[in-house]
Coordinates of C-alpha atoms in Angstrom, one line a residue:
M13 CA 185.0 84.1 173.2
K14 CA 184.4 81.8 170.6
H15 CA 182.2 78.8 171.8
S16 CA 183.0 75.0 170.3
R17 CA 179.4 73.7 168.0
T18 CA 178.9 70.3 170.2
D19 CA 175.4 71.1 170.4
T20 CA 173.2 68.9 169.0
Q21 CA 169.8 70.7 168.9
S22 CA 167.7 71.0 166.1
D23 CA 167.9 72.5 163.4
E24 CA 164.6 74.5 164.1
P25 CA 163.1 75.4 166.6
S26 CA 161.2 72.9 169.0
P27 CA 157.5 72.8 169.5
A28 CA 157.5 73.7 173.2
R29 CA 159.7 77.1 172.1
T30 CA 157.6 79.2 170.1
C31 CA 157.6 83.0 170.0
R32 CA 157.0 85.7 173.6
P33 CA 153.8 87.2 172.8
G34 CA 155.1 90.3 171.2
K35 CA 157.8 89.0 169.1
D36 CA 157.8 88.2 165.1
P37 CA 157.1 84.7 164.9
A38 CA 157.9 85.1 161.0
I39 CA 160.8 85.9 162.3
A40 CA 163.3 83.2 164.2
A41 CA 165.4 82.9 166.3
V42 CA 168.6 81.3 165.4
P43 CA 167.8 77.8 167.6
G44 CA 169.4 76.3 171.2
R45 CA 172.4 78.3 171.7
R46 CA 171.9 80.5 169.4
G47 CA 169.5 82.2 171.1
G48 CA 168.2 85.3 170.2
L49 CA 170.0 86.2 167.7
R50 CA 168.9 88.6 164.6
R51 CA 172.0 88.2 162.2
L52 CA 174.7 85.6 161.3
P53 CA 177.6 87.1 163.3
R54 CA 179.6 85.3 160.0
P55 CA 178.8 84.6 156.1
V56 CA 178.5 81.0 156.8
Y57 CA 177.0 79.0 160.1
G58 CA 176.8 75.4 160.5
H59 CA 176.0 73.5 163.5
I60 CA 175.5 69.8 163.7
D61 CA 171.4 68.2 163.9
S62 CA 171.9 64.6 164.1
Q63 CA 168.5 63.7 165.8
S64 CA 166.5 61.3 164.3
N65 CA 162.5 61.5 163.1
I66 CA 162.0 65.0 164.0
L67 CA 158.4 66.5 162.3
I68 CA 158.0 70.3 163.3
P69 CA 154.3 70.9 163.6
R70 CA 154.9 74.6 162.8
H71 CA 155.9 76.7 159.7
H72 CA 157.8 79.3 160.2
K73 CA 160.9 81.1 158.9
H74 CA 164.6 83.0 158.5
P75 CA 165.3 86.2 157.8
W76 CA 168.5 84.6 156.4
A77 CA 169.0 81.5 153.8
Q78 CA 169.7 78.1 154.9
L79 CA 171.1 74.5 152.9
S80 CA 169.3 71.4 154.8
Y81 CA 172.0 68.5 154.0
A82 CA 171.0 64.3 154.3
T83 CA 174.1 62.5 154.5
Q84 CA 171.7 60.0 156.3
G85 CA 168.6 58.6 155.3
Y86 CA 166.3 61.9 154.0
L87 CA 164.4 64.8 154.4
Q88 CA 161.5 66.9 153.1
V89 CA 161.3 70.7 153.6
W90 CA 157.7 71.5 153.1
T91 CA 156.7 75.1 151.6
P92 CA 153.7 75.9 150.5
D93 CA 154.4 75.9 146.6
A94 CA 156.2 72.3 147.0
R95 CA 157.3 69.5 148.9
F96 CA 161.7 69.8 148.1
V97 CA 162.8 66.0 149.0
A98 CA 166.5 65.6 149.4
L99 CA 168.3 62.1 149.7
A100 CA 171.8 61.8 150.5
Q101 CA 174.7 63.6 149.0
R102 CA 171.5 66.3 148.2
A103 CA 170.0 69.6 149.9
V104 CA 167.7 71.5 150.1
W105 CA 168.0 75.5 150.0
I106 CA 165.4 77.4 151.3
P107 CA 166.1 81.2 150.5
A108 CA 165.8 83.9 153.0
G109 CA 161.8 85.0 154.1
V110 CA 160.3 81.5 152.8
T111 CA 158.2 79.9 154.8
H112 CA 158.5 76.0 155.9
R113 CA 159.3 73.3 157.8
V114 CA 161.3 70.5 158.0
V115 CA 160.4 67.1 157.9
R116 CA 162.9 64.3 158.5
Q117 CA 160.6 60.7 157.4
S118 CA 164.2 59.1 158.5
T119 CA 164.7 56.8 161.7
H120 CA 168.7 57.2 161.2
A121 CA 169.0 61.1 159.6
V122 CA 171.8 63.0 159.9
I123 CA 171.1 66.0 158.6
R124 CA 173.6 68.7 158.6
S125 CA 172.5 72.4 157.9
L126 CA 174.3 75.4 157.0
Y127 CA 172.8 78.8 158.2
L128 CA 173.8 81.9 155.3
D129 CA 174.0 85.1 154.2
A130 CA 173.5 84.7 150.6
G131 CA 173.7 88.9 149.7
A132 CA 177.1 88.4 151.3
L133 CA 177.9 84.8 149.4
G134 CA 176.3 86.0 145.9
L135 CA 173.5 83.9 146.6
D136 CA 170.3 85.0 146.4
W137 CA 168.6 82.8 144.9
P138 CA 164.5 83.6 145.3
T139 CA 163.8 79.9 145.0
C140 CA 163.9 76.9 146.8
R141 CA 166.8 74.0 145.6
V142 CA 167.5 70.8 146.1
L143 CA 171.4 69.8 145.0
A144 CA 173.6 68.0 144.3
V145 CA 176.4 67.8 147.0
S146 CA 179.9 67.0 145.1
P147 CA 182.2 65.5 147.6
L148 CA 184.0 68.6 148.6
L149 CA 180.7 70.7 149.1
H150 CA 180.3 67.7 151.1
E151 CA 183.8 68.1 153.3
L152 CA 183.0 71.6 153.1
I153 CA 180.1 71.5 155.2
R154 CA 181.2 68.7 157.4
R155 CA 183.6 71.9 158.4
F156 CA 181.4 74.4 158.8
S157 CA 180.0 72.3 161.1
T158 CA 182.6 71.8 163.9
L159 CA 183.6 76.1 162.7
P160 CA 183.7 78.0 166.3
V161 CA 180.4 80.7 166.0
E162 CA 182.9 83.3 165.5
Y163 CA 185.1 82.2 163.1
D164 CA 188.4 84.6 161.3
A165 CA 186.4 86.2 159.0
D166 CA 189.8 87.0 156.9
G167 CA 192.0 83.6 157.8
P168 CA 191.4 80.2 156.7
D169 CA 188.3 79.1 157.1
G170 CA 186.8 83.1 155.8
R171 CA 188.2 81.9 152.5
L172 CA 186.6 78.3 152.7
A173 CA 183.7 80.7 153.7
R174 CA 183.9 81.6 149.6
V175 CA 184.8 78.1 148.3
L176 CA 181.9 76.6 150.0
A177 CA 180.0 79.5 148.0
D178 CA 181.7 78.6 144.8
Q179 CA 180.5 75.8 145.3
L180 CA 177.0 76.0 146.0
A181 CA 176.9 78.3 143.0
V182 CA 177.6 75.2 140.7
S183 CA 175.9 72.5 141.8
P184 CA 173.2 71.4 139.9
D185 CA 169.7 70.5 140.5
A186 CA 169.3 67.0 141.8
G187 CA 166.3 66.4 143.5
L188 CA 162.1 64.8 143.7
I189 CA 159.6 68.3 144.2
L190 CA 156.3 67.3 144.5
P191 CA 154.8 71.0 143.1
W192 CA 151.4 72.1 145.4
P193 CA 148.8 73.7 144.2
T194 CA 146.9 77.1 146.2
D195 CA 143.5 76.3 144.3
P196 CA 141.5 74.1 147.1
R197 CA 140.2 72.1 144.6
L198 CA 143.9 70.9 143.7
Q199 CA 144.8 70.7 147.0
A200 CA 141.1 68.0 147.6
V201 CA 142.8 66.0 144.5
C202 CA 146.7 66.7 146.0
R203 CA 145.6 65.0 149.3
Q204 CA 143.8 62.1 148.0
L205 CA 146.5 61.1 145.4
Q206 CA 149.3 61.9 148.2
N207 CA 146.9 59.7 150.9
H208 CA 145.3 56.7 148.1
P209 CA 148.6 56.8 146.0
D210 CA 147.4 52.7 145.1
S211 CA 143.7 53.7 144.0
A212 CA 143.8 54.7 140.3
P213 CA 141.5 57.2 139.5
D214 CA 142.2 58.9 136.4
L215 CA 142.0 62.3 135.4
G216 CA 138.1 62.0 133.8
A217 CA 137.3 61.1 137.4
F218 CA 138.1 63.9 138.9
S219 CA 136.4 66.6 136.9
H220 CA 133.6 64.9 136.9
R221 CA 133.8 65.0 140.2
L222 CA 134.7 68.7 140.3
G223 CA 132.2 69.5 137.3
L224 CA 135.1 70.4 135.3
S225 CA 135.8 69.2 131.8
D226 CA 138.6 67.2 131.6
K227 CA 140.4 69.8 129.4
T228 CA 139.8 72.7 131.6
L229 CA 141.4 70.0 134.8
T230 CA 143.9 69.2 132.7
R231 CA 145.3 73.0 132.1
L232 CA 144.2 73.8 135.8
F233 CA 146.5 71.5 137.1
Q234 CA 149.8 72.9 134.7
R235 CA 149.2 76.4 135.2
Q236 CA 149.1 75.8 139.6
T237 CA 152.0 72.6 139.4
G238 CA 154.0 73.0 136.2
L239 CA 153.4 69.3 136.1
G240 CA 150.9 67.3 133.6
F241 CA 148.0 64.9 136.0
R242 CA 150.4 61.7 135.9
L243 CA 153.7 63.0 136.1
W244 CA 152.6 64.8 139.3
R245 CA 150.9 61.8 140.2
Q246 CA 153.8 59.8 139.2
R247 CA 156.3 61.9 142.4
A248 CA 153.1 61.6 144.8
R249 CA 154.1 58.0 144.9
L250 CA 158.3 57.9 144.8
V251 CA 157.4 59.9 147.7
H252 CA 155.2 57.8 149.6
A253 CA 157.9 54.2 148.3
L254 CA 160.5 56.2 150.6
P255 CA 159.4 55.5 153.9
L256 CA 158.2 52.1 153.5
L257 CA 161.5 51.4 151.3
E258 CA 163.9 52.4 154.4
R259 CA 161.9 50.5 156.5
G260 CA 162.5 47.4 154.7
D261 CA 159.5 46.9 152.7
R262 CA 159.4 43.9 149.8
I263 CA 160.3 46.5 146.6
T264 CA 157.0 44.9 144.8
D265 CA 154.8 45.6 148.0
V266 CA 156.1 49.0 148.1
A267 CA 155.4 49.3 144.0
L268 CA 152.1 47.8 144.3
A269 CA 151.8 50.0 147.7
C270 CA 151.8 52.2 145.2
G271 CA 149.7 51.9 142.7
Y272 CA 152.1 50.4 139.9
D273 CA 151.1 46.8 138.6
S274 CA 154.7 46.5 137.1
L275 CA 157.4 46.1 139.1
S276 CA 160.1 47.1 136.6
S277 CA 158.0 50.9 135.6
F278 CA 158.2 51.4 139.8
I279 CA 162.6 50.7 139.5
A280 CA 162.2 52.7 136.3
A281 CA 160.4 55.6 137.4
F282 CA 161.9 55.5 141.2
R283 CA 165.5 56.0 139.8
A284 CA 164.5 58.0 137.0
H285 CA 163.3 60.7 139.4
T286 CA 166.3 60.3 142.6
G287 CA 169.2 58.6 140.6
V288 CA 169.0 55.3 142.2
T289 CA 166.9 52.1 142.8
P290 CA 164.6 51.1 145.3
R291 CA 167.1 48.5 146.6
A292 CA 170.3 51.0 146.8
F293 CA 168.2 53.2 148.4
A294 CA 166.9 50.7 151.1
T295 CA 170.1 49.3 151.7
G296 CA 172.0 52.8 152.0
T297 CA 174.7 52.6 150.2
H298 CA 174.0 55.6 148.0
S299 CA 174.6 57.0 150.7
E300 CA 178.0 58.6 152.5
V301 CA 177.7 58.3 156.4
L302 CA 179.7 61.6 157.8

C-alpha cells in the first residue's frame, strides 16, 4: 500500500521518542510514520519538515545517509568534529553512521530532508559536507518530498532518483564549517570564543593561561581544527552573527557584538564565508521559498 506524504514530522526524533530498553540508540528508526523501519524502501526517501526553531538535545546516527536542506532560514548540523552551517540554498550531507544532531536556529526555517542509500547511488562520501543546491537539485528535492514511500524504482521516479544522485555528485562545497577540537584544552578555548565573540583575547592570552608557548598552541590549534586561530575565531563570530541578523538587529550592532571594530570588515568577512551580505541574509533576499 502506498502512502501519501502529508506529514510534517521533525527530521529528527523528538526528545520524547526515546529508544526502549534493549534498543540500540545508535540505530535510530526513521521518525514519524516510518516507525520501526530499519532500512530504506527505496534509494531516496524525502519528506517535508517545516517546524520552526527545533533543537534536538541528543546526538544520534542512522544506517543511511541524510541530506538536510534549508530553503528558508538556515540550519546547523553538529557532529563531534565540527559545526556545519547551511544557509538557504545549501544542504548538509551527513554520511551513514555519523553521530550528529540537526539544530535549527531559524524561527522561520523551512527544511527539506532526504534519506539516501548512498552506496546504491554512488555517493558514499565518508565525511559531512555543505553543498550548494542548484535550481535543478532544488526542484528534485522538492519532488522527493511529495512522492509515495514505495515509488516505482524502475519508472520515472526511479529515474529521477538517479538524476538527483548525479546532481548531488557535482554539487560544489559551499558552506560555513566550524571545526571542533577533541583536545579538552582547546575545547575550553573554543567555547569561550564561541560564547563571548565580542571579547578580544589573542592567542598569547590563552597560551599563558594553559601554560603553553604560543608556538605550541598554534601548532595544536592547526592540527586539531585544520585552521589557524584567527580564522577559527572569525568563523565563530560569523556563526554567532546569524541569529542576531535574522531577528532584525542593526548590522552595525551585530558587528560590534561579534567583536568587529569595522563595519566594512564584518561585511567583507560575512560575504566571503557565506556568499551573501549581512543585509541580504537579514532580509531573506538570497533565499527561495518552496
